[in-house]
CSV table of C-alpha atoms in Angstrom, one decimal:
chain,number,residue,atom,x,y,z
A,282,UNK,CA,183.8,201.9,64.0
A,283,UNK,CA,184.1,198.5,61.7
A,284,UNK,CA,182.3,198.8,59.0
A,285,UNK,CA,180.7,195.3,57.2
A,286,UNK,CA,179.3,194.6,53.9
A,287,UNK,CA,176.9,191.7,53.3
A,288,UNK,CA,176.3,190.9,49.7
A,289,UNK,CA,173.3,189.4,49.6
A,290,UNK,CA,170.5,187.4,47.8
A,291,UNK,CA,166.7,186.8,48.7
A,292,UNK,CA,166.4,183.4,49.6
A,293,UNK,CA,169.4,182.7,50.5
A,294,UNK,CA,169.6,180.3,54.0
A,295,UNK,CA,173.5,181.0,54.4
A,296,UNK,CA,172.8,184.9,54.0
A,297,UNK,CA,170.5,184.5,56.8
A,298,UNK,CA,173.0,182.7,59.0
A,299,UNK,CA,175.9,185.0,58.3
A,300,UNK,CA,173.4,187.8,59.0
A,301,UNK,CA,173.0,186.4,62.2
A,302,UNK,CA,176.2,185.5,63.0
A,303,UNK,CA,177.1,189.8,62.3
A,304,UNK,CA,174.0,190.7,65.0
A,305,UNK,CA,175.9,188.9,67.4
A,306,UNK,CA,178.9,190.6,66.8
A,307,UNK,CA,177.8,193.8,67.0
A,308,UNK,CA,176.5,193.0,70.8
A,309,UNK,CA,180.7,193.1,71.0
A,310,UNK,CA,181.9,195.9,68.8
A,311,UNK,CA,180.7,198.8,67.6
A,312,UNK,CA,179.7,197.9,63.9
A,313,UNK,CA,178.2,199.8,60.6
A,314,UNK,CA,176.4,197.0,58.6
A,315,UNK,CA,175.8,197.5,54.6
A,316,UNK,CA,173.5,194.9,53.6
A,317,UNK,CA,173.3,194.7,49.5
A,318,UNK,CA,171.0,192.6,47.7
A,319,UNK,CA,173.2,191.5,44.3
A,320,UNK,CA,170.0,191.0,42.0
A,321,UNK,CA,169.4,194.5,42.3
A,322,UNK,CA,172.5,194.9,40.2
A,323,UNK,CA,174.3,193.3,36.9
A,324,UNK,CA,177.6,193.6,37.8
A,325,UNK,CA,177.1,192.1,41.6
A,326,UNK,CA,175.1,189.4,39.5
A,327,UNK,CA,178.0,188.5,37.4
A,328,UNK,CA,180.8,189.3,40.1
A,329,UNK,CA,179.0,186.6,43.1
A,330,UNK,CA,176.3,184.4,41.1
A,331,UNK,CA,177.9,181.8,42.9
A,332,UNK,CA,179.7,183.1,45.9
A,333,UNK,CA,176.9,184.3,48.1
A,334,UNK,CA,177.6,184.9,50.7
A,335,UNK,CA,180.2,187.5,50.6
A,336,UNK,CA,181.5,189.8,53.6
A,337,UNK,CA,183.5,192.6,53.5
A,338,UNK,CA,184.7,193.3,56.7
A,339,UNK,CA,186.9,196.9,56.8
A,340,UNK,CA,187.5,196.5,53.2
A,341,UNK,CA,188.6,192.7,53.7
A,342,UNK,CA,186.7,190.5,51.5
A,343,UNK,CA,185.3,186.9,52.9
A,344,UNK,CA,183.7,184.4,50.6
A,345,UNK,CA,181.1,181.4,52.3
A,346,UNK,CA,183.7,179.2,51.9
A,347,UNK,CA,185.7,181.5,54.9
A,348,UNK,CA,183.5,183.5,56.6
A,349,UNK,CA,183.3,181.9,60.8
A,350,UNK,CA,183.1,184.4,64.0
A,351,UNK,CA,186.6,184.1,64.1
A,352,UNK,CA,187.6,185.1,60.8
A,353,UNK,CA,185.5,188.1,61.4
A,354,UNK,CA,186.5,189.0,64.7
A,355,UNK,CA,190.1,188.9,63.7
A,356,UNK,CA,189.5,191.3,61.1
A,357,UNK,CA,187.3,193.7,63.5
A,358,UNK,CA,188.8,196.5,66.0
């Protein structure tokens, strides 16, 4: 089982995307999703104000600036 954490804000277009982009994935391998909304905490609020979205596949951590399918399915098994 993969396990994937999506740190999240509400309206948030690339959230959505990347959201999307795990769905698909999980049509290919068995996957655990963990969806967090960050403005539910103060620490997730200072920690990625301005790096949403963030992954965290199998305890790998992918900012926007690198999350694709492949980075993901590379990190998946």
């Amino acid at each position: 089982m993969n396990n994937i954490t999506l740190y999240v804000k509400k309206r948030c277009p690339l959230c959505e995307e990347i959201s999307s982009l795990v769905e698909l994935l999980s049509g290919e391998y068995q996957i655990e999703v963990q969806e967090i909304d960050i403005e539910q905490n103060d620490e997730l609020m200072r920690k990625y104000l301005f790096e949403i979205p963030v992954l965290e596949v199998n305890g790998v951590e992918l900012d926007y600036r690198s999350i694709t399918y492949t980075a993901i399915e590379e990190r998946l098994h």
